[in-house]
PDB file of C-alpha atoms in Angstrom:
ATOM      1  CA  UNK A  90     121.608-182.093 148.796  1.00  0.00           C
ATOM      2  CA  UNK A  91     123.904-183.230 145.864  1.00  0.00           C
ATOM      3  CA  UNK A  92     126.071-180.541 144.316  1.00  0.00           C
ATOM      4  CA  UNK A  93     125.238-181.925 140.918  1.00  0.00           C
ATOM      5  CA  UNK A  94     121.585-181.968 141.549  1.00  0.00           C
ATOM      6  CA  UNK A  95     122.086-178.757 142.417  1.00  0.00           C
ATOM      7  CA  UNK A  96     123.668-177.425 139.736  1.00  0.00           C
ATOM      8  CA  UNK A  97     120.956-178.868 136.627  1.00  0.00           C
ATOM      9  CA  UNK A  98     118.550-177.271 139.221  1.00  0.00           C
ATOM     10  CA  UNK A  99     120.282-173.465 138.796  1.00  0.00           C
ATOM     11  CA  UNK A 100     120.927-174.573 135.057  1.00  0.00           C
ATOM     12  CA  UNK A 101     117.467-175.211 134.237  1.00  0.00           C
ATOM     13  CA  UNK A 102     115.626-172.386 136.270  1.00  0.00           C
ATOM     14  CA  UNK A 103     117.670-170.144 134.199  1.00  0.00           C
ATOM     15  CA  UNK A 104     116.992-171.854 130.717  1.00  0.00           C
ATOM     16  CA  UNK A 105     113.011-171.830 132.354  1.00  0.00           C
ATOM     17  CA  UNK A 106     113.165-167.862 132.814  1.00  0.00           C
ATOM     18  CA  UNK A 107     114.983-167.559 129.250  1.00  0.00           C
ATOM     19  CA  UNK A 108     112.535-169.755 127.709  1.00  0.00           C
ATOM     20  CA  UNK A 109     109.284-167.732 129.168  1.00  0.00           C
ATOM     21  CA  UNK A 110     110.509-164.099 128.217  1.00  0.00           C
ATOM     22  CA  UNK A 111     111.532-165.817 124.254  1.00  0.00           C
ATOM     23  CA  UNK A 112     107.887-167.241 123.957  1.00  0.00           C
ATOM     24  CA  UNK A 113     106.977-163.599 125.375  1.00  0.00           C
ATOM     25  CA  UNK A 114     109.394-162.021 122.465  1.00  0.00           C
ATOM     26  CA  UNK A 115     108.035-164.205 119.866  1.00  0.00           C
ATOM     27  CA  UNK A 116     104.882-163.332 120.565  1.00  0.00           C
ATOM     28  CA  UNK A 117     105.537-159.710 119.809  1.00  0.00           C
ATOM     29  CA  UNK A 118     107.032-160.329 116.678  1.00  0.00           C
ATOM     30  CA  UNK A 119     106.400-161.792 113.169  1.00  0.00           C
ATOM     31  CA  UNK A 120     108.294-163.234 109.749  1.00  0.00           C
ATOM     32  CA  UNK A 121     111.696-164.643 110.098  1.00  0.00           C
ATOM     33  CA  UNK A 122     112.672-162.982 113.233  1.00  0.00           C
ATOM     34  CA  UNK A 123     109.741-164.963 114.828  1.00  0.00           C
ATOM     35  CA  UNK A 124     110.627-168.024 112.905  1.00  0.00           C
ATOM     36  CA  UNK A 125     114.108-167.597 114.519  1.00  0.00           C
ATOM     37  CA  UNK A 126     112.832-166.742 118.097  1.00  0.00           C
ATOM     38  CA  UNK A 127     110.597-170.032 117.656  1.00  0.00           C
ATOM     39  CA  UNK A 128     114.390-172.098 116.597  1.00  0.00           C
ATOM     40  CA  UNK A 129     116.114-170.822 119.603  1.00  0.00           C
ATOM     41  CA  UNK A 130     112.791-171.900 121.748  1.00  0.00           C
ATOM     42  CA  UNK A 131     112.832-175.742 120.885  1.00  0.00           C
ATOM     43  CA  UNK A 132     116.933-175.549 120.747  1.00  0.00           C
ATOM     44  CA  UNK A 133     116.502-174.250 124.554  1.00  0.00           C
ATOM     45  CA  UNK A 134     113.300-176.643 125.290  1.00  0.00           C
ATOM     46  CA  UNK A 135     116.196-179.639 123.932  1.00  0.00           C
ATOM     47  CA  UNK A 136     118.323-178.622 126.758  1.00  0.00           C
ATOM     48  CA  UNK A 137     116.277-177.805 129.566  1.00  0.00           C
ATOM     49  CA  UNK A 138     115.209-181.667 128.636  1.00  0.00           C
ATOM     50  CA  UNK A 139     118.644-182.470 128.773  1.00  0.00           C
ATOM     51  CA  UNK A 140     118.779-181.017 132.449  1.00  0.00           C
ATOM     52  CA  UNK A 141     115.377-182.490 133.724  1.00  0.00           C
ATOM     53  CA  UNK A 142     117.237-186.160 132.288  1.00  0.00           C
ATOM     54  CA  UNK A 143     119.795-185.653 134.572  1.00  0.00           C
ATOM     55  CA  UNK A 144     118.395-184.394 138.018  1.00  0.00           C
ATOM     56  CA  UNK A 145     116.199-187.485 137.522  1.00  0.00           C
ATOM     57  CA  UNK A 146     118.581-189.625 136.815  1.00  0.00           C
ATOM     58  CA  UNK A 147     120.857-188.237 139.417  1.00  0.00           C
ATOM     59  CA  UNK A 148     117.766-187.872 142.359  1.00  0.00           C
ATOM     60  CA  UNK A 149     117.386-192.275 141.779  1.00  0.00           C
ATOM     61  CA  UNK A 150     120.447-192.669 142.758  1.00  0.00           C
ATOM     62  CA  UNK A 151     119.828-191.198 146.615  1.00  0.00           C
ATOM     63  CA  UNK A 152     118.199-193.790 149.526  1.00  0.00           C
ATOM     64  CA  UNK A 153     114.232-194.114 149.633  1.00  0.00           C
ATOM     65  CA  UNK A 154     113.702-190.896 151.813  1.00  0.00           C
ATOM     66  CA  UNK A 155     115.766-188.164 150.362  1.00  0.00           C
ATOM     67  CA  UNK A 156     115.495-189.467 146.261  1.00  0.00           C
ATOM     68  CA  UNK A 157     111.534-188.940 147.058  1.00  0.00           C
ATOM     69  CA  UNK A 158     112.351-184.984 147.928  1.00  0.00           C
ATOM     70  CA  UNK A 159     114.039-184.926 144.510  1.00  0.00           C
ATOM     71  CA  UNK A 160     112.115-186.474 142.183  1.00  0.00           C
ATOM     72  CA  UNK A 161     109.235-184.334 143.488  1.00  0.00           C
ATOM     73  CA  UNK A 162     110.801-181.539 142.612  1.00  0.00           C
ATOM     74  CA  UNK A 163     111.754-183.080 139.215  1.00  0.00           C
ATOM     75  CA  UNK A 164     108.382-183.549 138.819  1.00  0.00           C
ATOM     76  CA  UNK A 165     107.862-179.596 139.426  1.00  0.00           C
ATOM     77  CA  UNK A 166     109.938-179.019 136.538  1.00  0.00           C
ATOM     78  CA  UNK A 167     108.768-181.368 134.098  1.00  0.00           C
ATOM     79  CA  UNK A 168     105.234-179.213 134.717  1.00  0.00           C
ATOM     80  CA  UNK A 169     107.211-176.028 134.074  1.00  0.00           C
ATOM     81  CA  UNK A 170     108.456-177.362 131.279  1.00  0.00           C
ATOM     82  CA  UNK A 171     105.384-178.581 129.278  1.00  0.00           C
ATOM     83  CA  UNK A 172     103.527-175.221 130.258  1.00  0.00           C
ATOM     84  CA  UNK A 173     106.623-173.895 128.337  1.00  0.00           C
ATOM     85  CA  UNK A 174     105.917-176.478 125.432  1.00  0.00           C
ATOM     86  CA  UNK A 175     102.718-175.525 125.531  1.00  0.00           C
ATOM     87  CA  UNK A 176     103.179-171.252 124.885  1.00  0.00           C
ATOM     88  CA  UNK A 177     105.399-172.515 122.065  1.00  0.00           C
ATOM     89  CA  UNK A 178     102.819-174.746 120.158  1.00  0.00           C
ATOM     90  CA  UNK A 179     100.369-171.640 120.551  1.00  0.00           C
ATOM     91  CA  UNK A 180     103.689-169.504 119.014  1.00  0.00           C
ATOM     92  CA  UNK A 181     104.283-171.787 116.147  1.00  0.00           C
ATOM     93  CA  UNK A 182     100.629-172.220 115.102  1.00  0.00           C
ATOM     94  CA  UNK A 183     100.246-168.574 114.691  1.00  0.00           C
ATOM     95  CA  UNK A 184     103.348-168.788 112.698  1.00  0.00           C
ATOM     96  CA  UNK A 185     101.905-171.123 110.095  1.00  0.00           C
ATOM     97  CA  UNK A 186      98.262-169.392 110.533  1.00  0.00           C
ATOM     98  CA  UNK A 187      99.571-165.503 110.084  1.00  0.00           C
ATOM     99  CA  UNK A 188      95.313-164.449 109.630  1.00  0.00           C
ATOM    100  CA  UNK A 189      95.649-165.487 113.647  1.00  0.00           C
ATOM    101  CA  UNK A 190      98.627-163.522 114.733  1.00  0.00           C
ATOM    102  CA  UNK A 191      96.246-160.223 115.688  1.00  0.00           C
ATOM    103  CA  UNK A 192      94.703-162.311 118.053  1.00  0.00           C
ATOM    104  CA  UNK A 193      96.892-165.009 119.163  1.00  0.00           C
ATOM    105  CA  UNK A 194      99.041-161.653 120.215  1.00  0.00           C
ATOM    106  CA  UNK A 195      96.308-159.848 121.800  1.00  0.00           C
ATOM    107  CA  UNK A 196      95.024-163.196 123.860  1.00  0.00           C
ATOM    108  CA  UNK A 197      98.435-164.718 124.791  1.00  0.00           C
ATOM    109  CA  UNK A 198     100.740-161.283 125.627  1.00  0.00           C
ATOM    110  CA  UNK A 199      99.204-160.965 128.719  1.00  0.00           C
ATOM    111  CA  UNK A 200      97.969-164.925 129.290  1.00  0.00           C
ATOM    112  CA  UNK A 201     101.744-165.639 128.885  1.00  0.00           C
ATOM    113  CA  UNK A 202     102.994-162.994 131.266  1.00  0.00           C
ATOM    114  CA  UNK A 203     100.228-163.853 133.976  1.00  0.00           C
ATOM    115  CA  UNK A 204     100.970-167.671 133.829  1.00  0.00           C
ATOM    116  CA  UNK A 205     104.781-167.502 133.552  1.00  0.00           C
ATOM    117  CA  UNK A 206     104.483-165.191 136.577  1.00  0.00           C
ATOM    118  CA  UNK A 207     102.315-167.576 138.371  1.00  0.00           C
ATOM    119  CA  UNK A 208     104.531-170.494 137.415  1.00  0.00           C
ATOM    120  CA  UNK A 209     107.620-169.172 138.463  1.00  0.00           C
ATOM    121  CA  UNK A 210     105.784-167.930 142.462  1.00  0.00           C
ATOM    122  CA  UNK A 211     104.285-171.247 142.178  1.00  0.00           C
ATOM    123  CA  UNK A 212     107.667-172.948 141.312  1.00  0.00           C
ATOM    124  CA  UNK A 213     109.484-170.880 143.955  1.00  0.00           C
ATOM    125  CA  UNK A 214     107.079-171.604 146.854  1.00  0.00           C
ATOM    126  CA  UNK A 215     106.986-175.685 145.692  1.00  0.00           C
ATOM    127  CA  UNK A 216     111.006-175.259 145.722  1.00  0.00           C
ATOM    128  CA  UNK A 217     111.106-173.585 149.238  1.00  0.00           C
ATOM    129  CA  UNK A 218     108.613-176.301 150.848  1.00  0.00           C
ATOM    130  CA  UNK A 219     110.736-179.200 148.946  1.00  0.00           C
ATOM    131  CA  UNK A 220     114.107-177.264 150.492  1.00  0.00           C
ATOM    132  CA  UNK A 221     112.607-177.352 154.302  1.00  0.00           C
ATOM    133  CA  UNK A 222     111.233-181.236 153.332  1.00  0.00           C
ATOM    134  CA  UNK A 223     115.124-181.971 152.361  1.00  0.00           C
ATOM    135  CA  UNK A 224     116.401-179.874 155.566  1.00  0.00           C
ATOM    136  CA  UNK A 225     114.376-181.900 158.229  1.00  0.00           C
ATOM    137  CA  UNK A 226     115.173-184.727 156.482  1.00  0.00           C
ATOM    138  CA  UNK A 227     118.856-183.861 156.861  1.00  0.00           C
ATOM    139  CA  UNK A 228     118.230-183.218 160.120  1.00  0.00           C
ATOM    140  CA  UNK A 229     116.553-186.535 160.829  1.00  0.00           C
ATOM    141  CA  UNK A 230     119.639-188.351 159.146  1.00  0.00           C
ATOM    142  CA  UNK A 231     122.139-186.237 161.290  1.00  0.00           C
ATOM    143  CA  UNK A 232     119.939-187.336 164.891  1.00  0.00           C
ATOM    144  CA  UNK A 233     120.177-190.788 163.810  1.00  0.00           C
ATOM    145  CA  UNK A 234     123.815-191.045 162.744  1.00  0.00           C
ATOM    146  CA  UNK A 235     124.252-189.561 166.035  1.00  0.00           C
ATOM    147  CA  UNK A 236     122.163-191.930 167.573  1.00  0.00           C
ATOM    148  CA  UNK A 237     123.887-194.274 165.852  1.00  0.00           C
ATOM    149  CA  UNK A 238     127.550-192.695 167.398  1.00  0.00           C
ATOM    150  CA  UNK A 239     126.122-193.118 170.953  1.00  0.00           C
ATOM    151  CA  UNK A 240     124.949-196.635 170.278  1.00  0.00           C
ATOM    152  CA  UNK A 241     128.511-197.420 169.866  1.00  0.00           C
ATOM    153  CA  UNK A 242     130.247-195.850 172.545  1.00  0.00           C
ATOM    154  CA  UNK A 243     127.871-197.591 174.657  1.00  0.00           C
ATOM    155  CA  UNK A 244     128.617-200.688 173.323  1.00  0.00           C
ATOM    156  CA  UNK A 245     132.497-200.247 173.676  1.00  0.00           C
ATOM    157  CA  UNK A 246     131.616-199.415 177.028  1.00  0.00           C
ATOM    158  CA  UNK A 247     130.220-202.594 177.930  1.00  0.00           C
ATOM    159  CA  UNK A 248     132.831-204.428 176.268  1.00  0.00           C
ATOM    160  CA  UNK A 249     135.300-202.566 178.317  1.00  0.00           C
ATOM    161  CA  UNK A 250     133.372-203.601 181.292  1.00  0.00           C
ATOM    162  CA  UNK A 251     133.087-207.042 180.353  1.00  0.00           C
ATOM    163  CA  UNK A 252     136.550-207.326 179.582  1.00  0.00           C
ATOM    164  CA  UNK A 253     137.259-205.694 183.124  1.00  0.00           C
ATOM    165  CA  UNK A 254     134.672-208.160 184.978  1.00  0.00           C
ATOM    166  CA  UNK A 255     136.517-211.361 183.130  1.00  0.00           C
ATOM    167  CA  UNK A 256     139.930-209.634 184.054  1.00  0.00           C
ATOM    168  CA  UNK A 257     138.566-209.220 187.988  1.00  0.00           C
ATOM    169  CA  UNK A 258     136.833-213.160 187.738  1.00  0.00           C
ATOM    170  CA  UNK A 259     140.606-214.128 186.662  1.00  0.00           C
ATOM    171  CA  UNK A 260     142.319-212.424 189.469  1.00  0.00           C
ATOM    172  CA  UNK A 261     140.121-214.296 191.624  1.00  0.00           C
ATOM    173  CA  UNK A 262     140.673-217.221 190.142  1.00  0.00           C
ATOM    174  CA  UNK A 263     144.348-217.115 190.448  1.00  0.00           C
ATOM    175  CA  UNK A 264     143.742-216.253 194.222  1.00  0.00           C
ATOM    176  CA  UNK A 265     142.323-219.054 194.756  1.00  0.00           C
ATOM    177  CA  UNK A 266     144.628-221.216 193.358  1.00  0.00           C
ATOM    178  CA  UNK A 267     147.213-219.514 195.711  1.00  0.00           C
ATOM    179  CA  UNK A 268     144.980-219.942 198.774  1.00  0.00           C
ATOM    180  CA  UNK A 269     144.722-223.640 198.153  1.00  0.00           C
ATOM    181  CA  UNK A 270     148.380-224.162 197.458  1.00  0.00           C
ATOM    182  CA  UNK A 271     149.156-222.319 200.994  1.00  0.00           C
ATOM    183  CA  UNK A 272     146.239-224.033 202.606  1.00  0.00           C
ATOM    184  CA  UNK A 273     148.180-227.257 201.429  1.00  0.00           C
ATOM    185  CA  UNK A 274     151.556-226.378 203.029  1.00  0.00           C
ATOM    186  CA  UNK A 275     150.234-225.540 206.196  1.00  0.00           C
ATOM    187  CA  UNK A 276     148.582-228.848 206.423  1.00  0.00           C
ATOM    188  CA  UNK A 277     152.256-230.157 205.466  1.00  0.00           C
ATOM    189  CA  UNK A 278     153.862-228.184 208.201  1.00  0.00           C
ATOM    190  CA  UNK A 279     151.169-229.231 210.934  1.00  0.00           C
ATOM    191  CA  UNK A 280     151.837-232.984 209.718  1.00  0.00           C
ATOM    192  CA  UNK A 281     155.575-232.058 209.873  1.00  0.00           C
ATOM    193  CA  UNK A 282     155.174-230.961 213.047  1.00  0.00           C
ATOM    194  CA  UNK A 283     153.087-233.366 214.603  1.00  0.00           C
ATOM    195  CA  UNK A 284     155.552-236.452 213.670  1.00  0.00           C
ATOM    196  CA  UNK A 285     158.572-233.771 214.888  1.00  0.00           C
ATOM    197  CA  UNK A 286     156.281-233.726 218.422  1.00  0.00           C
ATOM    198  CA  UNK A 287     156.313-237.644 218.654  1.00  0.00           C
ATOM    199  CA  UNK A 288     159.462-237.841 217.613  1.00  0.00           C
ATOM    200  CA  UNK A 289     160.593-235.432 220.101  1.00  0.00           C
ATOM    201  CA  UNK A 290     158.182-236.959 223.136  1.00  0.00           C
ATOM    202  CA  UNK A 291     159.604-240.768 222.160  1.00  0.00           C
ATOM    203  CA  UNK A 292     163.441-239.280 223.172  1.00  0.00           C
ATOM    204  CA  UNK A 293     162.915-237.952 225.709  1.00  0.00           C
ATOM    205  CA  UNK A 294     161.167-240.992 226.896  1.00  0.00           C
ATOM    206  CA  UNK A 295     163.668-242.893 226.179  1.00  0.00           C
ATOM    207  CA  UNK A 296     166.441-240.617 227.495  1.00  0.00           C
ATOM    208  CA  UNK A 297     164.404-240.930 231.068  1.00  0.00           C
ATOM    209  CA  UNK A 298     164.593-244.460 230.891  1.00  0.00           C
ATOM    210  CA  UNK A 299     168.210-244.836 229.745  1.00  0.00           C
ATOM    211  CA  UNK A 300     169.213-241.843 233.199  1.00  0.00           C
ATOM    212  CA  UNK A 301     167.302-243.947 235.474  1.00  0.00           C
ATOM    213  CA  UNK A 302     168.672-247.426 234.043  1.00  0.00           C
ATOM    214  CA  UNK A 303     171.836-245.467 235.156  1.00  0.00           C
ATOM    215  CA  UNK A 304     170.953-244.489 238.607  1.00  0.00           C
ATOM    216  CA  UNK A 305     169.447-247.961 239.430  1.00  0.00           C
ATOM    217  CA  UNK A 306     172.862-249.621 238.158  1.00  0.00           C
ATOM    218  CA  UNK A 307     175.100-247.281 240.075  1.00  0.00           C
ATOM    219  CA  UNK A 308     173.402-246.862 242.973  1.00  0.00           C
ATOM    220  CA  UNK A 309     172.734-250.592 244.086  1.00  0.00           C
TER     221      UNK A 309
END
């Protein structure tokens, strides 16, 4: 997962927990120091906003498979968030309505409490399924980058075979070449040798006939 991503994520849960136990506090409380509780609420809403802006912004710029993990969980927190909007409405209107504070109190202590607590098991179990989706998915991109790797090598193998085969069909080739170049001075040398064998069969012919020219001459 992206370290940024991952660090608006811690920076927002945090603001989301800080944010539940204020609208908890204010609540509890009345007059200015409610007023003031209900300031540092929408000052804390502004930046959890802030964060939500950029894990979306920074989830769309992953591939297809792995930005959908994100935004889901961007989704997740936009949810937590306007639950928290939400308690804080409910805060400020029994700030401007103080005949409904009694009962805003009594009815939202313990609705707050019980909600934020579901939220936040609800939140935790939706991040834990989203952090197994992104783990197999990470595991899916590591099998087919090594798929990927072996594609490759076998690929480079058979271009060092084919190299080899056209290095082999050359050596052949040149082989042959040889073979027909010493096929062609043997048939020299038999020519060569033939003509050498007339040659050879024509003296001594004629040395036969020039001996017994000889003989005939001397003897008679």
């Amino acid at each position: 997962m992206s370290g940024e991503f991952e660090g608006y994520e811690r920076k927002y849960c945090h603001l989301s927990a800080k944010l539940s136990k204020a609208c908890i506090e204010a609540g509890a409380i009345n007059g200015e120091l409610k007023k003031q509780k209900v300031s540092e609420i929408k000052e804390g809403i502004e930046e959890a906003e802030v964060m939500i802006r950029k894990m979306d912004l920074e989830a769309r710029s992953f591939q297809s498979d792995f930005k959908a993990v994100l935004l889901a969980k961007v989704r997740e927190y936009k949810a937590d968030l306007n639950n928290i909007k939400r308690e804080m409405k409910k805060i400020v209107s029994g700030v401007l309505n103080p005949s409904a504070r009694d009962e805003l109190l009594e009815s939202n202590m313990a609705n707050v409490m019980k909600a934020s607590a579901d939220h936040r098991e609800r939140l935790m179990t939706s991040t834990q399924r989203l952090n197994k989706s992104s783990d197999e998915i990470k595991d899916s991109r590591r099998t087919m980058l090594e798929t990927e790797d072996l594609g490759v090598m076998i690929l480079q193998d058979l271009h060092s075979q084919r190299q080899a085969l056209l290095h082999a069909h050359d050596t052949l080739h040149g082989v042959d070449d040889n073979v027909g170049k010493s096929k062609k001075i043997l048939s020299n040398i038999s020519t060569m040798m033939n003509r050498n064998k007339w040659i050879f069969s024509t003296v001594v012919v004629v040395l036969i006939v020039v001996i017994t020219l000889i003989l005939y001459f001397k003897l008679s």
